[in-house]
CSV table of C-alpha atoms and ligand atoms in Angstrom, one decimal:
chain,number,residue,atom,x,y,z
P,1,UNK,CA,0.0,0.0,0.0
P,2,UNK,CA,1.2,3.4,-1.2
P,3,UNK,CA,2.1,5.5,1.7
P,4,UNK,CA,0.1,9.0,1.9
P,5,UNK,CA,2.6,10.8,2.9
P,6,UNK,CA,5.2,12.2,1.6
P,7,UNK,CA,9.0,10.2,1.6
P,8,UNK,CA,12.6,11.1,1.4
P,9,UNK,CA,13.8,9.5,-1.5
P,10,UNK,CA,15.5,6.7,-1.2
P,11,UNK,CA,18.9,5.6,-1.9
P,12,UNK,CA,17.8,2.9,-3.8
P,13,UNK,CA,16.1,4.8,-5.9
P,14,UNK,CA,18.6,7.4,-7.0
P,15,UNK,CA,22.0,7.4,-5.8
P,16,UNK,CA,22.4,9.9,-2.5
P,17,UNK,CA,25.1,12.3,-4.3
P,18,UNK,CA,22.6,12.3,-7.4
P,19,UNK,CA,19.1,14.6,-7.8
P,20,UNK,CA,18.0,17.9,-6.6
P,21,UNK,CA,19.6,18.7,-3.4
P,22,UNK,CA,16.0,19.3,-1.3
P,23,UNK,CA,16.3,18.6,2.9
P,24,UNK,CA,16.2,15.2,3.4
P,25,UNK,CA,15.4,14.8,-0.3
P,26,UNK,CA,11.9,15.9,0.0
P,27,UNK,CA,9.7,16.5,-2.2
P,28,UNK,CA,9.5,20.3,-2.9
P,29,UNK,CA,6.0,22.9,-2.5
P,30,UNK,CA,5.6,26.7,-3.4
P,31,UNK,CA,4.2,27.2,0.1
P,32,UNK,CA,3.2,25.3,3.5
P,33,UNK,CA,-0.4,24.5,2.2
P,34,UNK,CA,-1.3,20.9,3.7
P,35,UNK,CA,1.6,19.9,5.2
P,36,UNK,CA,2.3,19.3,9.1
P,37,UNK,CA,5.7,20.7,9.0
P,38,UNK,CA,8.2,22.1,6.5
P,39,UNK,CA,12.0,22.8,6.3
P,40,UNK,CA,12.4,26.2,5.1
P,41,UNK,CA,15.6,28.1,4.8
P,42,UNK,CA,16.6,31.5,5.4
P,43,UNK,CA,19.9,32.5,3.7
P,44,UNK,CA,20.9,35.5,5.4
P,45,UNK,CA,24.2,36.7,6.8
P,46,UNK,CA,24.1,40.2,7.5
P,47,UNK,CA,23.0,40.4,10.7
P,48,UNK,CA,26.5,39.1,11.6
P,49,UNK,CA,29.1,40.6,14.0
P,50,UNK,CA,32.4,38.7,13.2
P,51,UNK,CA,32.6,36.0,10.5
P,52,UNK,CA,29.9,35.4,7.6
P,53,UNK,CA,29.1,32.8,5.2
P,54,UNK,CA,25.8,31.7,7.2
P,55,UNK,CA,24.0,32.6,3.8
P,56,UNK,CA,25.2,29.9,2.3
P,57,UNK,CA,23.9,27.4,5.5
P,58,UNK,CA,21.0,26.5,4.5
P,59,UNK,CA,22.4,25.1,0.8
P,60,UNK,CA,24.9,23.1,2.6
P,61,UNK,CA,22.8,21.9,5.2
P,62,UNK,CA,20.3,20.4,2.2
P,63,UNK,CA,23.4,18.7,0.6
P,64,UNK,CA,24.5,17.1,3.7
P,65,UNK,CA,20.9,16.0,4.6
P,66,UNK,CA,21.8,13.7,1.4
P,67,UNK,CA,22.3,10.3,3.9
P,68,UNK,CA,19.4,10.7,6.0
P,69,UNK,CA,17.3,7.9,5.7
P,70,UNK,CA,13.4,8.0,7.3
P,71,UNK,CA,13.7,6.0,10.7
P,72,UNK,CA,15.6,6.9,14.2
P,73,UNK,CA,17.0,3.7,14.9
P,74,UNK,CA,17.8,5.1,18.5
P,75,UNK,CA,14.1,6.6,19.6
P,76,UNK,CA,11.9,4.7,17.2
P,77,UNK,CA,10.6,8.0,15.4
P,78,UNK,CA,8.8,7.6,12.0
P,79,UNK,CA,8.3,11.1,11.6
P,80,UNK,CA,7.4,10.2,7.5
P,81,UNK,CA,4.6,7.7,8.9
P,82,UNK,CA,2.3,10.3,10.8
P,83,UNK,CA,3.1,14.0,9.3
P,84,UNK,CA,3.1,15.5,6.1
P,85,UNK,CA,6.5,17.2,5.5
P,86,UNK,CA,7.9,18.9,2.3
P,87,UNK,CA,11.0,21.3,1.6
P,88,UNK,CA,9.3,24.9,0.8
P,89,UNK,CA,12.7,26.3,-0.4
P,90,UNK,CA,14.2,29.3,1.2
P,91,UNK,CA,12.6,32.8,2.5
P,92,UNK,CA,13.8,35.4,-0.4
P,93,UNK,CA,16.3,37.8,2.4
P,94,UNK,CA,16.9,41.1,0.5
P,95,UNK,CA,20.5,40.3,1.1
P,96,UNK,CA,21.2,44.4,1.1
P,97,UNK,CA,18.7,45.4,3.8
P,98,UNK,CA,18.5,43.5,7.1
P,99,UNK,CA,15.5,45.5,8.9
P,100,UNK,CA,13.4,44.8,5.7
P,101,UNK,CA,15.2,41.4,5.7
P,102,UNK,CA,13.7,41.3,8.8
P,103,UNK,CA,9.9,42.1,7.6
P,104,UNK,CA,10.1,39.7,5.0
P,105,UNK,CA,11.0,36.6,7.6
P,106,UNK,CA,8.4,37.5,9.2
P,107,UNK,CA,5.6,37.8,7.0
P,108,UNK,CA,6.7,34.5,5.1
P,109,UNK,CA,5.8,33.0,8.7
P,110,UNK,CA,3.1,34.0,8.9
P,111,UNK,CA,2.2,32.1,5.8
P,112,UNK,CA,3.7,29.0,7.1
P,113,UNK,CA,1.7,29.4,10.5
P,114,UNK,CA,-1.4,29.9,8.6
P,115,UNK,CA,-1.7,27.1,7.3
P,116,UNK,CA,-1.3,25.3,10.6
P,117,UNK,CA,2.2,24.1,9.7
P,118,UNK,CA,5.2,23.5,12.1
P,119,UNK,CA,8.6,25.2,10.5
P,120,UNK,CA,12.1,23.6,11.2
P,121,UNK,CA,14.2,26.4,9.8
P,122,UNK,CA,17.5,26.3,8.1
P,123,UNK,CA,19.7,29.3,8.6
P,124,UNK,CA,21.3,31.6,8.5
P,125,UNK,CA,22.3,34.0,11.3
P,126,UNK,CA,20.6,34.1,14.5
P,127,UNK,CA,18.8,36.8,14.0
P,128,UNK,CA,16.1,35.2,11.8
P,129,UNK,CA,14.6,33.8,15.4
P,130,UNK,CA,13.3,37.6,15.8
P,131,UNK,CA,10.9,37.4,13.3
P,132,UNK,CA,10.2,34.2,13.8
P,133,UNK,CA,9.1,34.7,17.4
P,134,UNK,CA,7.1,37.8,16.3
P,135,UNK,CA,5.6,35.3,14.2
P,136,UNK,CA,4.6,33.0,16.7
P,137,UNK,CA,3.4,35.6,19.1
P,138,UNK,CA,0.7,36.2,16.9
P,139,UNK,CA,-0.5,33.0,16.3
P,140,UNK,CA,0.2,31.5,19.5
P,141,UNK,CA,0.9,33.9,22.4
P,142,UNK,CA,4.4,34.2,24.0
P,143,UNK,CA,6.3,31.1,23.4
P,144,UNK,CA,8.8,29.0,26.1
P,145,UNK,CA,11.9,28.6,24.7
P,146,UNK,CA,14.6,26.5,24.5
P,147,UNK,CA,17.4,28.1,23.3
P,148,UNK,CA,21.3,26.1,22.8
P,149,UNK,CA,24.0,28.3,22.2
P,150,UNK,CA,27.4,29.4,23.6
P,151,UNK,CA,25.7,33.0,23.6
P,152,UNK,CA,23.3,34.8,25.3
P,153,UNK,CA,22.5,37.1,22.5
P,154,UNK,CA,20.4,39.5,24.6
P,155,UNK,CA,22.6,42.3,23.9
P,156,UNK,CA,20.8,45.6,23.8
P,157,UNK,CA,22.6,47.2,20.6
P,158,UNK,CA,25.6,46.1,18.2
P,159,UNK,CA,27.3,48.9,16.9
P,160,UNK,CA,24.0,50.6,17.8
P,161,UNK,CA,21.7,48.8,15.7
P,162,UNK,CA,18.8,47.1,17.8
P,163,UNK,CA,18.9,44.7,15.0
P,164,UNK,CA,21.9,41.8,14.5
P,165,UNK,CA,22.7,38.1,15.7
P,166,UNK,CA,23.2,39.2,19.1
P,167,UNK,CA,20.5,40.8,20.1
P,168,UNK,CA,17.7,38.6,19.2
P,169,UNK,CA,16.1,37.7,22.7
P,170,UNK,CA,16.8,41.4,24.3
P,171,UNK,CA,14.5,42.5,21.8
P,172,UNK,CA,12.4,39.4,22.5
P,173,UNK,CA,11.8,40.5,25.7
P,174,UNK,CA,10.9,43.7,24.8
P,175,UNK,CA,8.4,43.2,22.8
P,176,UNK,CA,6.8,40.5,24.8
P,177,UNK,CA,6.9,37.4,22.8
P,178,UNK,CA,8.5,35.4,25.3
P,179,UNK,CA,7.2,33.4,28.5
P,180,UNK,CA,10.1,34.3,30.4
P,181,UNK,CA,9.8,31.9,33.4
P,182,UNK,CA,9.9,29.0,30.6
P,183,UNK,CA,12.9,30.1,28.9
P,184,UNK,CA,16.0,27.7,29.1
P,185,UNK,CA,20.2,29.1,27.3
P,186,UNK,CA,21.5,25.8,27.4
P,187,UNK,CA,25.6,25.9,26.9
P,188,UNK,CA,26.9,29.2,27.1
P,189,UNK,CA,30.2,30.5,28.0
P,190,UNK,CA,33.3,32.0,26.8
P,191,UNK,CA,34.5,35.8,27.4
P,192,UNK,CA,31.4,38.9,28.1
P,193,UNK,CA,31.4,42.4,27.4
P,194,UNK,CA,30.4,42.6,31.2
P,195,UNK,CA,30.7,40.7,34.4
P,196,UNK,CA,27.1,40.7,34.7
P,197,UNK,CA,26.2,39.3,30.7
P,198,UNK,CA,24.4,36.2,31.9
P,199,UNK,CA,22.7,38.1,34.9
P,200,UNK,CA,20.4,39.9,32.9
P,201,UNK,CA,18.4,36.9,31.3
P,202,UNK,CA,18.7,35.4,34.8
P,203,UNK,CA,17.1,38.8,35.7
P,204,UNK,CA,14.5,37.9,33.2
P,205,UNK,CA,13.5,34.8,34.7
P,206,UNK,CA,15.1,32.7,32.3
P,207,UNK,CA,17.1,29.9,33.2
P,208,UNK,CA,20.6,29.8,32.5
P,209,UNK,CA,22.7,26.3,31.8
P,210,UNK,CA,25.9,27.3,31.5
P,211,UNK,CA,28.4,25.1,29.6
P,212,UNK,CA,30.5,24.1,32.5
P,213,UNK,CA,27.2,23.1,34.1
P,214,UNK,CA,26.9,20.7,31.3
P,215,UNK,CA,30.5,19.6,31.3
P,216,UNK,CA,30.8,15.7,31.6
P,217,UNK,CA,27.1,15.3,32.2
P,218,UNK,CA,24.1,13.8,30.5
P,219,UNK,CA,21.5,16.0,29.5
P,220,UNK,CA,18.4,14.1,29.8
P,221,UNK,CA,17.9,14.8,33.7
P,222,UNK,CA,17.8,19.2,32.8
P,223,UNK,CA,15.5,18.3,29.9
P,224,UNK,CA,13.0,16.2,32.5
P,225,UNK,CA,13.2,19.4,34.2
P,226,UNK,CA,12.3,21.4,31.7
P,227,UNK,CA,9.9,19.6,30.6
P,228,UNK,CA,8.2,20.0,34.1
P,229,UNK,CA,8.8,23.6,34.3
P,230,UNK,CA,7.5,24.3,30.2
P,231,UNK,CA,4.4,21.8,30.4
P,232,UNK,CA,1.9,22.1,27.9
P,233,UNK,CA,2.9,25.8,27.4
P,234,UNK,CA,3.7,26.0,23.5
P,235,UNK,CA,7.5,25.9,22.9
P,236,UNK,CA,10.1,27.2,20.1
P,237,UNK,CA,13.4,25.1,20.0
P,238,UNK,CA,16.3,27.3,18.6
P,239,UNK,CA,19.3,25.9,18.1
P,240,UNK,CA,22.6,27.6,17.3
P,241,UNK,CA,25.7,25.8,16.1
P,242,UNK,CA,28.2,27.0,18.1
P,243,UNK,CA,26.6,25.6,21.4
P,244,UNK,CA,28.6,22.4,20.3
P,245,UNK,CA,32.7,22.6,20.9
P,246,UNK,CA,34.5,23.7,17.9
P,247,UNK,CA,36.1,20.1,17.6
P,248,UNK,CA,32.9,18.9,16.4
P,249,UNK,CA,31.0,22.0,14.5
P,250,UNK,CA,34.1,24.6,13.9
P,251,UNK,CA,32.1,25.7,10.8
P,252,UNK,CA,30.8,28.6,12.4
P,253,UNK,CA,31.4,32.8,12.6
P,254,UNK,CA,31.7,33.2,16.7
P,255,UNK,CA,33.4,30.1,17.6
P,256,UNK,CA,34.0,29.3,21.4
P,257,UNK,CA,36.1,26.7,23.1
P,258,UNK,CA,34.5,23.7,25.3
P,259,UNK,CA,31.2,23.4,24.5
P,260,UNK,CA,28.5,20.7,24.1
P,261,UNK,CA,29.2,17.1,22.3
P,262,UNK,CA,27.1,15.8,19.4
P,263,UNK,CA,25.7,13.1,22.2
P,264,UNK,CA,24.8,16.5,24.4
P,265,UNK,CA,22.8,17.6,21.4
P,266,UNK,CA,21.1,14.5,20.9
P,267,UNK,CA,19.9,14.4,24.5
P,268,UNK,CA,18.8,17.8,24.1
P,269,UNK,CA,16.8,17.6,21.4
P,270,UNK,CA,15.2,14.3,22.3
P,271,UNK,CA,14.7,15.8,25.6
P,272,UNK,CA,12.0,17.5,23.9
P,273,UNK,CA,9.9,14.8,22.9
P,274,UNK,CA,6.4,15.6,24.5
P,275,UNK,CA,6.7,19.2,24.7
P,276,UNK,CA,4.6,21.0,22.7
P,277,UNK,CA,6.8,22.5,20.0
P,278,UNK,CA,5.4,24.9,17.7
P,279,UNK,CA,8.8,24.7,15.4
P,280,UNK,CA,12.3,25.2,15.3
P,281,UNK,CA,15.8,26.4,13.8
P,282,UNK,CA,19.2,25.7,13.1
P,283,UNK,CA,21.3,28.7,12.7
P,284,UNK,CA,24.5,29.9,12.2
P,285,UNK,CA,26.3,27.0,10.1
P,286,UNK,CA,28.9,28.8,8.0
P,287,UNK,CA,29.8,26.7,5.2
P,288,UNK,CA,33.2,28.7,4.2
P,289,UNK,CA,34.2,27.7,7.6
P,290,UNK,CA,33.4,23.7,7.1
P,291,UNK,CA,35.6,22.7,4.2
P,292,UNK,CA,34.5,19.1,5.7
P,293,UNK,CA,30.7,19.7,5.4
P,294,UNK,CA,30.7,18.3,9.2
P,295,UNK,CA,28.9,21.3,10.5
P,296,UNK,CA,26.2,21.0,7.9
P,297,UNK,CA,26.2,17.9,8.4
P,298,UNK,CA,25.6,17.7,12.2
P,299,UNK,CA,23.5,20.6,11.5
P,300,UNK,CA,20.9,17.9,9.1
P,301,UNK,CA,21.1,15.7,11.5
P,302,UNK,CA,19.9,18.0,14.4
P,303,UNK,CA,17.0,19.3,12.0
P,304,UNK,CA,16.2,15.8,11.7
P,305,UNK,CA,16.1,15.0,15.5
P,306,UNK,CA,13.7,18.0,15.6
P,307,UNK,CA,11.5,16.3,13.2
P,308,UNK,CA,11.2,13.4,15.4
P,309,UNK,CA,10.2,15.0,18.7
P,310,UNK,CA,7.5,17.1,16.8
P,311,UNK,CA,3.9,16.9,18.8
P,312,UNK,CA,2.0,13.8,16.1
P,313,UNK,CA,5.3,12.2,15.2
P,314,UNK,CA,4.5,8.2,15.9
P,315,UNK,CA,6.6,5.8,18.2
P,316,UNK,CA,6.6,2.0,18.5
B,1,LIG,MN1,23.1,32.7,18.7
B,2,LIG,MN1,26.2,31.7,19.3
């Protein structure tokens, strides 16, 4: 029996280095029309404050998403037996203009959550979560968060500007579209501006996981935590590649030493698994920086892993 939904294609069927480079070798759609969630990619780099190239992320991240095949062997997920997922390309980022960059992200999610569709979103610098989370304001009040990074990125101004990579959750704040007492930085560290950089989200009433306070540890006891603290509260999962150490993802424009492991990531993201998540991202892969591809590629992977914790996804 045909399956109705639709399938990555397989590797039997056309070699994995071969055919249109879609995530997860999707089929592709104009627009989120009918499907239960998307990957959609947001090529933008110039919110960044140091190194750039995260415009070419979500490309890479695509052809490094060649390999994934359907089923988690680890979890049991069969994300392609329950939900209807398709590749809707990327968000078209005037690449001169970041405020009306900015606009754009925004009202292209509003398309997607019109149609009742969860995004997983391929970036791109962090500063696409903004309009993301204005986004998802609208449609679903303000969100918990989950948010893995080495940074905080609540600065107040870069250079300034209100908008840039670093300052997407200060303005977050600020405009309300967060449910501060179910916000969770997982994995931050490395030098501040200011003694007191990681008091002010604590200020918040966001909880802050520092890095060291992952060191050596598994991460599935925080995420029962959070899980506890976030309940049935609708969530956003944003997840920026330079949480993880530099041996594993040093494709990346703000790299910082000791950080999470690939296993760390997997625990967090499966840690998930019951939460209501509305969507998700994966930013700041910089392919100039991954001659390997291994930062893409951990990057797919992690996209994946989102998939599979998504509320509808089916276990054994
Ligand atoms: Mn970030
Ligand atoms: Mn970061």
């Amino acid at each position: 029996m045909p399956n109705k939904f639709n399938q990555p294609l397989g590797g039997n069927d056309m070699p994995r280095f071969a055919g249109p480079a879609t995530m997860m070798r999707l089929p592709v759609q104009d627009d989120a029309k009918g499907l239960d969630a998307c990957f959609v990619g947001v090529p933008m780099d110039i919110g960044t404050s140091n190194r750039a190239g995260t415009r070419h992320g979500p490309r890479q991240i695509r052809a490094e998403s060649c390999m994934l095949r359907p089923y988690n062997m680890a979890t049991g997920a069969a994300p392609f037996d329950s939900l209807q997922v398709a590749d809707i390309g990327d968000v078209a980022v005037n690449t001169f203009d970041l405020k009306k960059t900015v606009g754009i992200i925004e009202k292209s999610f509003d398309g997607i959550l019109a149609h009742d569709c969860m995004p997983l979103t391929l970036g791109g610098d962090h500063t696409l979560t903004l309009p993301i989370l204005r986004a998802m304001k609208k449609k679903h009040g303000p969100v918990a968060l989950v948010h893995v990074d080495a940074h905080a990125d609540i600065n107040d101004r870069m250079f300034g500007e209100e908008i840039a990579h670093g300052t997407p959750f200060r303005r977050a704040v600020d405009e309300g579209l967060l449910a501060c007492d179910k916000v969770f930085q997982i994995g931050l560290r490395g030098t501040g501006y200011e003694p007191a950089d990681f008091d002010w989200p604590r200020e918040q009433g966001f909880t802050v996981v520092t890095a060291e306070e992952c060191w050596h540890k598994s991460m599935t006891p925080l995420m029962a935590d959070i899980r506890a603290t976030i309940g049935d509260h609708p969530v956003y999962l944003t997840y920026d590649i330079d949480s993880l150490d530099p041996a594993f993802a040093p494709g990346t424009g703000t790299v910082e030493i000791a950080g999470l492991t690939t296993w760390q990531a997997l625990e967090i993201i499966r840690g998930c698994r019951g939460l209501k998540l509305v969507g998700g991202d994966l930013v700041e892969v910089s392919p100039p920086y991954d001659p390997s591809g291994n930062t893409a590629l951990i990057g797919a992977n992690l996209l994946y892993e989102m998939l599979c914790v998504l509320p509808g996804v089916k276990y054994p």
